[in-house]
Amino acid sequence: MSALVNTPNPPYYAVIFTSLRTDGNHGYAEMADKMVALAAVQPGFLGIESAKEGSGITVSYWTDLESIRQWKSNTEHLAAQKLGHEKWYSSFKTRIAKVERDYGI
Amino acid sequence: MSALVNTPNPPYYAVIFTSLRTDGNHGYAEMADKMVALAAVQPGFLGIESAKEGSGITVSYWTDLESIRQWKSNTEHLAAQKLGHEKWYSSFKTRIAKVERDYGI
């Protein structure tokens, strides 16, 4: 992660994706990069923050729930989700959350 | 991160803390461990997930906003926050979010 995302004033939405990986890469890294690039051109996308050390946390930020629904059902993203289930993740959790307040430096 | 947090059915709250570190440790790792242990015994605490690779993302989960407010104003936590501002973080962002939906494997 090279910079924190400069999100607008709340409310906006966060998708918190936490995961534990299976062993090996199996094309994961390439697909992860591709999905970040693809998410970035979707309507409502505000930015993404990711940290991985074996397991990982990726938080993407969105203007509204409808944008999140559309991204979830994007054809290429659906194919990546299927591979994630089958090959890459031993477990994962996706949480859809409304950011109500934020602050920082 | 050794396991994903088994949170209850939504709604509950997530505090998304993303940060970029300054150079060096300056007691950061010890304080981080201490704060995780201290958070874990606070009312309303549901669990914590953290991934760090230079920069980091830590998400803690809470039953309600009042529990988050109390943890934010905990005396030892306030001292840690002050050191975070002064020594450990070049930038950070804290986002308070209401988890409305979740799913996973």
PDB file of N, CA, C and O in Angstrom, chain A residues 29-99:
ATOM      1  N   ALA A  29      -1.635 -13.627  -7.645  1.00  0.00           N
ATOM      2  CA  ALA A  29      -1.093 -12.263  -7.649  1.00  0.00           C
ATOM      3  C   ALA A  29      -1.516 -11.503  -8.907  1.00  0.00           C
ATOM      4  O   ALA A  29      -1.931 -10.342  -8.828  1.00  0.00           O
ATOM      5  N   GLU A  30      -1.438 -12.171 -10.049  1.00  0.00           N
ATOM      6  CA  GLU A  30      -1.839 -11.525 -11.306  1.00  0.00           C
ATOM      7  C   GLU A  30      -3.319 -11.161 -11.292  1.00  0.00           C
ATOM      8  O   GLU A  30      -3.713 -10.078 -11.720  1.00  0.00           O
ATOM      9  N   MET A  31      -4.137 -12.109 -10.818  1.00  0.00           N
ATOM     10  CA  MET A  31      -5.572 -11.844 -10.779  1.00  0.00           C
ATOM     11  C   MET A  31      -5.886 -10.716  -9.804  1.00  0.00           C
ATOM     12  O   MET A  31      -6.742  -9.872 -10.087  1.00  0.00           O
ATOM     13  N   ALA A  32      -5.197 -10.698  -8.665  1.00  0.00           N
ATOM     14  CA  ALA A  32      -5.433  -9.635  -7.681  1.00  0.00           C
ATOM     15  C   ALA A  32      -5.138  -8.266  -8.291  1.00  0.00           C
ATOM     16  O   ALA A  32      -5.934  -7.326  -8.155  1.00  0.00           O
ATOM     17  N   ASP A  33      -4.018  -8.147  -8.999  1.00  0.00           N
ATOM     18  CA  ASP A  33      -3.674  -6.880  -9.656  1.00  0.00           C
ATOM     19  C   ASP A  33      -4.726  -6.501 -10.697  1.00  0.00           C
ATOM     20  O   ASP A  33      -5.124  -5.336 -10.804  1.00  0.00           O
ATOM     21  N   LYS A  34      -5.165  -7.508 -11.460  1.00  0.00           N
ATOM     22  CA  LYS A  34      -6.153  -7.264 -12.509  1.00  0.00           C
ATOM     23  C   LYS A  34      -7.475  -6.762 -11.906  1.00  0.00           C
ATOM     24  O   LYS A  34      -8.115  -5.858 -12.438  1.00  0.00           O
ATOM     25  N   MET A  35      -7.880  -7.370 -10.795  1.00  0.00           N
ATOM     26  CA  MET A  35      -9.152  -6.991 -10.177  1.00  0.00           C
ATOM     27  C   MET A  35      -9.091  -5.585  -9.575  1.00  0.00           C
ATOM     28  O   MET A  35     -10.062  -4.837  -9.630  1.00  0.00           O
ATOM     29  N   VAL A  36      -7.941  -5.215  -9.026  1.00  0.00           N
ATOM     30  CA  VAL A  36      -7.784  -3.852  -8.506  1.00  0.00           C
ATOM     31  C   VAL A  36      -7.910  -2.845  -9.645  1.00  0.00           C
ATOM     32  O   VAL A  36      -8.605  -1.825  -9.526  1.00  0.00           O
ATOM     33  N   ALA A  37      -7.267  -3.145 -10.778  1.00  0.00           N
ATOM     34  CA  ALA A  37      -7.335  -2.249 -11.942  1.00  0.00           C
ATOM     35  C   ALA A  37      -8.765  -2.153 -12.472  1.00  0.00           C
ATOM     36  O   ALA A  37      -9.230  -1.076 -12.870  1.00  0.00           O
ATOM     37  N   LEU A  38      -9.459  -3.281 -12.466  1.00  0.00           N
ATOM     38  CA  LEU A  38     -10.830  -3.315 -12.977  1.00  0.00           C
ATOM     39  C   LEU A  38     -11.798  -2.602 -12.015  1.00  0.00           C
ATOM     40  O   LEU A  38     -12.680  -1.857 -12.439  1.00  0.00           O
ATOM     41  N   ALA A  39     -11.612  -2.811 -10.722  1.00  0.00           N
ATOM     42  CA  ALA A  39     -12.447  -2.121  -9.730  1.00  0.00           C
ATOM     43  C   ALA A  39     -12.303  -0.611  -9.886  1.00  0.00           C
ATOM     44  O   ALA A  39     -13.292   0.131  -9.797  1.00  0.00           O
ATOM     45  N   ALA A  40     -11.093  -0.172 -10.163  1.00  0.00           N
ATOM     46  CA  ALA A  40     -10.799   1.270 -10.213  1.00  0.00           C
ATOM     47  C   ALA A  40     -11.563   1.999 -11.314  1.00  0.00           C
ATOM     48  O   ALA A  40     -11.722   3.215 -11.238  1.00  0.00           O
ATOM     49  N   VAL A  41     -12.043   1.280 -12.326  1.00  0.00           N
ATOM     50  CA  VAL A  41     -12.792   1.943 -13.402  1.00  0.00           C
ATOM     51  C   VAL A  41     -14.303   1.723 -13.273  1.00  0.00           C
ATOM     52  O   VAL A  41     -15.063   2.057 -14.182  1.00  0.00           O
ATOM     53  N   GLN A  42     -14.755   1.164 -12.149  1.00  0.00           N
ATOM     54  CA  GLN A  42     -16.189   0.955 -11.937  1.00  0.00           C
ATOM     55  C   GLN A  42     -16.842   2.226 -11.405  1.00  0.00           C
ATOM     56  O   GLN A  42     -16.211   2.998 -10.687  1.00  0.00           O
ATOM     57  N   PRO A  43     -18.132   2.429 -11.719  1.00  0.00           N
ATOM     58  CA  PRO A  43     -18.862   3.562 -11.143  1.00  0.00           C
ATOM     59  C   PRO A  43     -18.892   3.480  -9.615  1.00  0.00           C
ATOM     60  O   PRO A  43     -19.057   2.385  -9.069  1.00  0.00           O
ATOM     61  N   GLY A  44     -18.709   4.592  -8.963  1.00  0.00           N
ATOM     62  CA  GLY A  44     -18.831   4.648  -7.511  1.00  0.00           C
ATOM     63  C   GLY A  44     -17.569   4.277  -6.757  1.00  0.00           C
ATOM     64  O   GLY A  44     -17.531   4.378  -5.531  1.00  0.00           O
ATOM     65  N   PHE A  45     -16.531   3.837  -7.475  1.00  0.00           N
ATOM     66  CA  PHE A  45     -15.281   3.439  -6.804  1.00  0.00           C
ATOM     67  C   PHE A  45     -14.568   4.652  -6.240  1.00  0.00           C
ATOM     68  O   PHE A  45     -14.389   5.652  -6.941  1.00  0.00           O
ATOM     69  N   LEU A  46     -14.134   4.578  -4.971  1.00  0.00           N
ATOM     70  CA  LEU A  46     -13.452   5.706  -4.334  1.00  0.00           C
ATOM     71  C   LEU A  46     -11.980   5.432  -4.052  1.00  0.00           C
ATOM     72  O   LEU A  46     -11.205   6.358  -3.859  1.00  0.00           O
ATOM     73  N   GLY A  47     -11.593   4.145  -4.009  1.00  0.00           N
ATOM     74  CA  GLY A  47     -10.205   3.819  -3.711  1.00  0.00           C
ATOM     75  C   GLY A  47     -10.095   2.486  -3.015  1.00  0.00           C
ATOM     76  O   GLY A  47     -11.105   1.873  -2.646  1.00  0.00           O
ATOM     77  N   ILE A  48      -8.868   2.017  -2.832  1.00  0.00           N
ATOM     78  CA  ILE A  48      -8.651   0.711  -2.226  1.00  0.00           C
ATOM     79  C   ILE A  48      -7.381   0.740  -1.393  1.00  0.00           C
ATOM     80  O   ILE A  48      -6.414   1.415  -1.751  1.00  0.00           O
ATOM     81  N   GLU A  49      -7.400   0.050  -0.258  1.00  0.00           N
ATOM     82  CA  GLU A  49      -6.233  -0.094   0.610  1.00  0.00           C
ATOM     83  C   GLU A  49      -6.063  -1.571   0.907  1.00  0.00           C
ATOM     84  O   GLU A  49      -7.032  -2.263   1.208  1.00  0.00           O
ATOM     85  N   SER A  50      -4.832  -2.041   0.808  1.00  0.00           N
ATOM     86  CA  SER A  50      -4.602  -3.468   0.937  1.00  0.00           C
ATOM     87  C   SER A  50      -3.311  -3.733   1.687  1.00  0.00           C
ATOM     88  O   SER A  50      -2.324  -3.037   1.495  1.00  0.00           O
ATOM     89  N   ALA A  51      -3.313  -4.720   2.582  1.00  0.00           N
ATOM     90  CA  ALA A  51      -2.092  -5.144   3.277  1.00  0.00           C
ATOM     91  C   ALA A  51      -2.122  -6.657   3.362  1.00  0.00           C
ATOM     92  O   ALA A  51      -3.140  -7.252   3.720  1.00  0.00           O
ATOM     93  N   LYS A  52      -1.017  -7.286   2.979  1.00  0.00           N
ATOM     94  CA  LYS A  52      -0.987  -8.745   2.930  1.00  0.00           C
ATOM     95  C   LYS A  52       0.279  -9.254   3.580  1.00  0.00           C
ATOM     96  O   LYS A  52       1.360  -8.784   3.293  1.00  0.00           O
ATOM     97  N   GLU A  53       0.163 -10.168   4.479  1.00  0.00           N
ATOM     98  CA  GLU A  53       1.319 -10.872   5.019  1.00  0.00           C
ATOM     99  C   GLU A  53       0.900 -12.330   5.192  1.00  0.00           C
ATOM    100  O   GLU A  53       0.574 -12.767   6.275  1.00  0.00           O
ATOM    101  N   GLY A  54       0.881 -13.039   4.073  1.00  0.00           N
ATOM    102  CA  GLY A  54       0.326 -14.390   4.086  1.00  0.00           C
ATOM    103  C   GLY A  54      -1.180 -14.272   3.979  1.00  0.00           C
ATOM    104  O   GLY A  54      -1.761 -14.466   2.918  1.00  0.00           O
ATOM    105  N   SER A  55      -1.809 -13.904   5.080  1.00  0.00           N
ATOM    106  CA  SER A  55      -3.220 -13.541   5.046  1.00  0.00           C
ATOM    107  C   SER A  55      -3.330 -12.084   4.654  1.00  0.00           C
ATOM    108  O   SER A  55      -2.324 -11.388   4.546  1.00  0.00           O
ATOM    109  N   GLY A  56      -4.502 -11.611   4.420  1.00  0.00           N
ATOM    110  CA  GLY A  56      -4.588 -10.235   3.965  1.00  0.00           C
ATOM    111  C   GLY A  56      -5.884  -9.548   4.295  1.00  0.00           C
ATOM    112  O   GLY A  56      -6.892 -10.177   4.616  1.00  0.00           O
ATOM    113  N   ILE A  57      -5.832  -8.249   4.246  1.00  0.00           N
ATOM    114  CA  ILE A  57      -7.007  -7.406   4.388  1.00  0.00           C
ATOM    115  C   ILE A  57      -7.009  -6.426   3.219  1.00  0.00           C
ATOM    116  O   ILE A  57      -6.003  -5.773   2.965  1.00  0.00           O
ATOM    117  N   THR A  58      -8.102  -6.378   2.513  1.00  0.00           N
ATOM    118  CA  THR A  58      -8.284  -5.375   1.471  1.00  0.00           C
ATOM    119  C   THR A  58      -9.575  -4.631   1.767  1.00  0.00           C
ATOM    120  O   THR A  58     -10.615  -5.248   1.982  1.00  0.00           O
ATOM    121  N   VAL A  59      -9.501  -3.312   1.823  1.00  0.00           N
ATOM    122  CA  VAL A  59     -10.695  -2.496   2.016  1.00  0.00           C
ATOM    123  C   VAL A  59     -10.870  -1.613   0.785  1.00  0.00           C
ATOM    124  O   VAL A  59      -9.961  -0.863   0.424  1.00  0.00           O
ATOM    125  N   SER A  60     -11.995  -1.758   0.106  1.00  0.00           N
ATOM    126  CA  SER A  60     -12.300  -0.860  -1.003  1.00  0.00           C
ATOM    127  C   SER A  60     -13.430   0.061  -0.573  1.00  0.00           C
ATOM    128  O   SER A  60     -14.269  -0.310   0.246  1.00  0.00           O
ATOM    129  N   TYR A  61     -13.430   1.267  -1.124  1.00  0.00           N
ATOM    130  CA  TYR A  61     -14.383   2.303  -0.712  1.00  0.00           C
ATOM    131  C   TYR A  61     -15.254   2.681  -1.893  1.00  0.00           C
ATOM    132  O   TYR A  61     -14.770   2.794  -3.017  1.00  0.00           O
ATOM    133  N   TRP A  62     -16.531   2.885  -1.616  1.00  0.00           N
ATOM    134  CA  TRP A  62     -17.526   3.093  -2.668  1.00  0.00           C
ATOM    135  C   TRP A  62     -18.534   4.149  -2.249  1.00  0.00           C
ATOM    136  O   TRP A  62     -18.829   4.297  -1.062  1.00  0.00           O
ATOM    137  N   THR A  63     -19.083   4.820  -3.250  1.00  0.00           N
ATOM    138  CA  THR A  63     -20.049   5.881  -2.955  1.00  0.00           C
ATOM    139  C   THR A  63     -21.364   5.338  -2.410  1.00  0.00           C
ATOM    140  O   THR A  63     -22.019   5.981  -1.595  1.00  0.00           O
ATOM    141  N   ASP A  64     -21.782   4.151  -2.868  1.00  0.00           N
ATOM    142  CA  ASP A  64     -23.128   3.674  -2.535  1.00  0.00           C
ATOM    143  C   ASP A  64     -23.241   2.162  -2.730  1.00  0.00           C
ATOM    144  O   ASP A  64     -22.395   1.534  -3.375  1.00  0.00           O
ATOM    145  N   LEU A  65     -24.308   1.584  -2.172  1.00  0.00           N
ATOM    146  CA  LEU A  65     -24.502   0.132  -2.208  1.00  0.00           C
ATOM    147  C   LEU A  65     -24.734  -0.387  -3.629  1.00  0.00           C
ATOM    148  O   LEU A  65     -24.323  -1.500  -3.960  1.00  0.00           O
ATOM    149  N   GLU A  66     -25.397   0.378  -4.461  1.00  0.00           N
ATOM    150  CA  GLU A  66     -25.673  -0.075  -5.817  1.00  0.00           C
ATOM    151  C   GLU A  66     -24.368  -0.274  -6.611  1.00  0.00           C
ATOM    152  O   GLU A  66     -24.239  -1.234  -7.366  1.00  0.00           O
ATOM    153  N   SER A  67     -23.421   0.618  -6.408  1.00  0.00           N
ATOM    154  CA  SER A  67     -22.108   0.456  -7.060  1.00  0.00           C
ATOM    155  C   SER A  67     -21.431  -0.844  -6.614  1.00  0.00           C
ATOM    156  O   SER A  67     -20.812  -1.542  -7.419  1.00  0.00           O
ATOM    157  N   ILE A  68     -21.559  -1.159  -5.327  1.00  0.00           N
ATOM    158  CA  ILE A  68     -20.961  -2.382  -4.795  1.00  0.00           C
ATOM    159  C   ILE A  68     -21.631  -3.616  -5.411  1.00  0.00           C
ATOM    160  O   ILE A  68     -20.975  -4.574  -5.814  1.00  0.00           O
ATOM    161  N   ARG A  69     -22.951  -3.570  -5.519  1.00  0.00           N
ATOM    162  CA  ARG A  69     -23.693  -4.682  -6.134  1.00  0.00           C
ATOM    163  C   ARG A  69     -23.265  -4.892  -7.585  1.00  0.00           C
ATOM    164  O   ARG A  69     -23.085  -6.027  -8.031  1.00  0.00           O
ATOM    165  N   GLN A  70     -23.107  -3.802  -8.310  1.00  0.00           N
ATOM    166  CA  GLN A  70     -22.706  -3.919  -9.717  1.00  0.00           C
ATOM    167  C   GLN A  70     -21.303  -4.507  -9.848  1.00  0.00           C
ATOM    168  O   GLN A  70     -21.043  -5.324 -10.722  1.00  0.00           O
ATOM    169  N   TRP A  71     -20.401  -4.063  -8.992  1.00  0.00           N
ATOM    170  CA  TRP A  71     -19.035  -4.598  -9.021  1.00  0.00           C
ATOM    171  C   TRP A  71     -19.038  -6.092  -8.666  1.00  0.00           C
ATOM    172  O   TRP A  71     -18.357  -6.891  -9.298  1.00  0.00           O
ATOM    173  N   LYS A  72     -19.842  -6.473  -7.678  1.00  0.00           N
ATOM    174  CA  LYS A  72     -19.923  -7.886  -7.287  1.00  0.00           C
ATOM    175  C   LYS A  72     -20.391  -8.762  -8.444  1.00  0.00           C
ATOM    176  O   LYS A  72     -19.989  -9.919  -8.557  1.00  0.00           O
ATOM    177  N   SER A  73     -21.243  -8.230  -9.329  1.00  0.00           N
ATOM    178  CA  SER A  73     -21.800  -9.049 -10.411  1.00  0.00           C
ATOM    179  C   SER A  73     -21.108  -8.795 -11.758  1.00  0.00           C
ATOM    180  O   SER A  73     -21.550  -9.307 -12.783  1.00  0.00           O
ATOM    181  N   ASN A  74     -20.028  -8.033 -11.759  1.00  0.00           N
ATOM    182  CA  ASN A  74     -19.200  -7.849 -12.967  1.00  0.00           C
ATOM    183  C   ASN A  74     -18.697  -9.217 -13.463  1.00  0.00           C
ATOM    184  O   ASN A  74     -18.231 -10.035 -12.676  1.00  0.00           O
ATOM    185  N   THR A  75     -18.797  -9.470 -14.745  1.00  0.00           N
ATOM    186  CA  THR A  75     -18.508 -10.801 -15.296  1.00  0.00           C
ATOM    187  C   THR A  75     -17.090 -11.290 -14.973  1.00  0.00           C
ATOM    188  O   THR A  75     -16.905 -12.425 -14.515  1.00  0.00           O
ATOM    189  N   GLU A  76     -16.108 -10.437 -15.219  1.00  0.00           N
ATOM    190  CA  GLU A  76     -14.724 -10.855 -14.931  1.00  0.00           C
ATOM    191  C   GLU A  76     -14.497 -11.045 -13.435  1.00  0.00           C
ATOM    192  O   GLU A  76     -13.763 -11.918 -12.995  1.00  0.00           O
ATOM    193  N   HIS A  77     -15.156 -10.198 -12.643  1.00  0.00           N
ATOM    194  CA  HIS A  77     -15.034 -10.299 -11.193  1.00  0.00           C
ATOM    195  C   HIS A  77     -15.680 -11.589 -10.678  1.00  0.00           C
ATOM    196  O   HIS A  77     -15.144 -12.256  -9.785  1.00  0.00           O
ATOM    197  N   LEU A  78     -16.809 -11.961 -11.282  1.00  0.00           N
ATOM    198  CA  LEU A  78     -17.454 -13.227 -10.903  1.00  0.00           C
ATOM    199  C   LEU A  78     -16.530 -14.410 -11.159  1.00  0.00           C
ATOM    200  O   LEU A  78     -16.440 -15.337 -10.339  1.00  0.00           O
ATOM    201  N   ALA A  79     -15.820 -14.388 -12.308  1.00  0.00           N
ATOM    202  CA  ALA A  79     -14.872 -15.466 -12.616  1.00  0.00           C
ATOM    203  C   ALA A  79     -13.747 -15.511 -11.578  1.00  0.00           C
ATOM    204  O   ALA A  79     -13.327 -16.589 -11.133  1.00  0.00           O
ATOM    205  N   ALA A  80     -13.264 -14.334 -11.171  1.00  0.00           N
ATOM    206  CA  ALA A  80     -12.210 -14.266 -10.150  1.00  0.00           C
ATOM    207  C   ALA A  80     -12.732 -14.767  -8.800  1.00  0.00           C
ATOM    208  O   ALA A  80     -12.027 -15.486  -8.069  1.00  0.00           O
ATOM    209  N   GLN A  81     -13.975 -14.418  -8.458  1.00  0.00           N
ATOM    210  CA  GLN A  81     -14.564 -14.880  -7.190  1.00  0.00           C
ATOM    211  C   GLN A  81     -14.645 -16.410  -7.156  1.00  0.00           C
ATOM    212  O   GLN A  81     -14.378 -17.043  -6.136  1.00  0.00           O
ATOM    213  N   LYS A  82     -15.003 -16.987  -8.305  1.00  0.00           N
ATOM    214  CA  LYS A  82     -15.116 -18.446  -8.403  1.00  0.00           C
ATOM    215  C   LYS A  82     -13.748 -19.110  -8.157  1.00  0.00           C
ATOM    216  O   LYS A  82     -13.634 -20.085  -7.406  1.00  0.00           O
ATOM    217  N   LEU A  83     -12.699 -18.563  -8.784  1.00  0.00           N
ATOM    218  CA  LEU A  83     -11.349 -19.093  -8.568  1.00  0.00           C
ATOM    219  C   LEU A  83     -10.903 -18.890  -7.120  1.00  0.00           C
ATOM    220  O   LEU A  83     -10.204 -19.732  -6.558  1.00  0.00           O
ATOM    221  N   GLY A  84     -11.311 -17.786  -6.538  1.00  0.00           N
ATOM    222  CA  GLY A  84     -10.988 -17.536  -5.132  1.00  0.00           C
ATOM    223  C   GLY A  84     -11.547 -18.625  -4.226  1.00  0.00           C
ATOM    224  O   GLY A  84     -10.842 -19.160  -3.364  1.00  0.00           O
ATOM    225  N   HIS A  85     -12.820 -18.978  -4.464  1.00  0.00           N
ATOM    226  CA  HIS A  85     -13.462 -20.066  -3.712  1.00  0.00           C
ATOM    227  C   HIS A  85     -12.721 -21.382  -3.932  1.00  0.00           C
ATOM    228  O   HIS A  85     -12.456 -22.135  -3.006  1.00  0.00           O
ATOM    229  N   GLU A  86     -12.400 -21.665  -5.182  1.00  0.00           N
ATOM    230  CA  GLU A  86     -11.888 -22.987  -5.553  1.00  0.00           C
ATOM    231  C   GLU A  86     -10.413 -23.169  -5.214  1.00  0.00           C
ATOM    232  O   GLU A  86      -9.989 -24.255  -4.853  1.00  0.00           O
ATOM    233  N   LYS A  87      -9.624 -22.090  -5.370  1.00  0.00           N
ATOM    234  CA  LYS A  87      -8.167 -22.274  -5.345  1.00  0.00           C
ATOM    235  C   LYS A  87      -7.408 -21.450  -4.323  1.00  0.00           C
ATOM    236  O   LYS A  87      -6.413 -21.911  -3.771  1.00  0.00           O
ATOM    237  N   TRP A  88      -7.809 -20.209  -4.120  1.00  0.00           N
ATOM    238  CA  TRP A  88      -6.906 -19.276  -3.445  1.00  0.00           C
ATOM    239  C   TRP A  88      -7.143 -19.120  -1.951  1.00  0.00           C
ATOM    240  O   TRP A  88      -6.216 -18.839  -1.200  1.00  0.00           O
ATOM    241  N   TYR A  89      -8.397 -19.233  -1.519  1.00  0.00           N
ATOM    242  CA  TYR A  89      -8.698 -18.919  -0.123  1.00  0.00           C
ATOM    243  C   TYR A  89      -9.126 -20.150   0.653  1.00  0.00           C
ATOM    244  O   TYR A  89     -10.014 -20.889   0.215  1.00  0.00           O
ATOM    245  N   SER A  90      -8.507 -20.356   1.805  1.00  0.00           N
ATOM    246  CA  SER A  90      -9.006 -21.408   2.703  1.00  0.00           C
ATOM    247  C   SER A  90     -10.200 -20.869   3.481  1.00  0.00           C
ATOM    248  O   SER A  90     -11.104 -21.615   3.834  1.00  0.00           O
ATOM    249  N   SER A  91     -10.193 -19.585   3.743  1.00  0.00           N
ATOM    250  CA  SER A  91     -11.390 -18.940   4.273  1.00  0.00           C
ATOM    251  C   SER A  91     -11.346 -17.463   3.934  1.00  0.00           C
ATOM    252  O   SER A  91     -10.277 -16.900   3.698  1.00  0.00           O
ATOM    253  N   PHE A  92     -12.504 -16.834   3.868  1.00  0.00           N
ATOM    254  CA  PHE A  92     -12.556 -15.387   3.686  1.00  0.00           C
ATOM    255  C   PHE A  92     -13.846 -14.868   4.285  1.00  0.00           C
ATOM    256  O   PHE A  92     -14.781 -15.624   4.540  1.00  0.00           O
ATOM    257  N   LYS A  93     -13.865 -13.587   4.517  1.00  0.00           N
ATOM    258  CA  LYS A  93     -15.089 -12.934   4.974  1.00  0.00           C
ATOM    259  C   LYS A  93     -15.182 -11.578   4.286  1.00  0.00           C
ATOM    260  O   LYS A  93     -14.198 -10.839   4.222  1.00  0.00           O
ATOM    261  N   THR A  94     -16.339 -11.281   3.738  1.00  0.00           N
ATOM    262  CA  THR A  94     -16.601  -9.985   3.123  1.00  0.00           C
ATOM    263  C   THR A  94     -17.643  -9.270   3.965  1.00  0.00           C
ATOM    264  O   THR A  94     -18.686  -9.842   4.277  1.00  0.00           O
ATOM    265  N   ARG A  95     -17.329  -8.055   4.370  1.00  0.00           N
ATOM    266  CA  ARG A  95     -18.264  -7.275   5.189  1.00  0.00           C
ATOM    267  C   ARG A  95     -18.563  -5.954   4.484  1.00  0.00           C
ATOM    268  O   ARG A  95     -17.650  -5.231   4.097  1.00  0.00           O
ATOM    269  N   ILE A  96     -19.858  -5.674   4.325  1.00  0.00           N
ATOM    270  CA  ILE A  96     -20.300  -4.436   3.690  1.00  0.00           C
ATOM    271  C   ILE A  96     -20.676  -3.462   4.799  1.00  0.00           C
ATOM    272  O   ILE A  96     -21.570  -3.755   5.596  1.00  0.00           O
ATOM    273  N   ALA A  97     -20.009  -2.314   4.852  1.00  0.00           N
ATOM    274  CA  ALA A  97     -20.175  -1.415   5.990  1.00  0.00           C
ATOM    275  C   ALA A  97     -20.324   0.033   5.544  1.00  0.00           C
ATOM    276  O   ALA A  97     -19.691   0.470   4.586  1.00  0.00           O
ATOM    277  N   LYS A  98     -21.184   0.755   6.250  1.00  0.00           N
ATOM    278  CA  LYS A  98     -21.399   2.175   5.970  1.00  0.00           C
ATOM    279  C   LYS A  98     -20.497   3.011   6.871  1.00  0.00           C
ATOM    280  O   LYS A  98     -20.638   2.967   8.104  1.00  0.00           O
ATOM    281  N   VAL A  99     -19.572   3.759   6.273  1.00  0.00           N
ATOM    282  CA  VAL A  99     -18.676   4.599   7.059  1.00  0.00           C
ATOM    283  C   VAL A  99     -19.442   5.827   7.514  1.00  0.00           C
ATOM    284  O   VAL A  99     -19.948   6.595   6.698  1.00  0.00           O
TER     285      VAL A  99
END
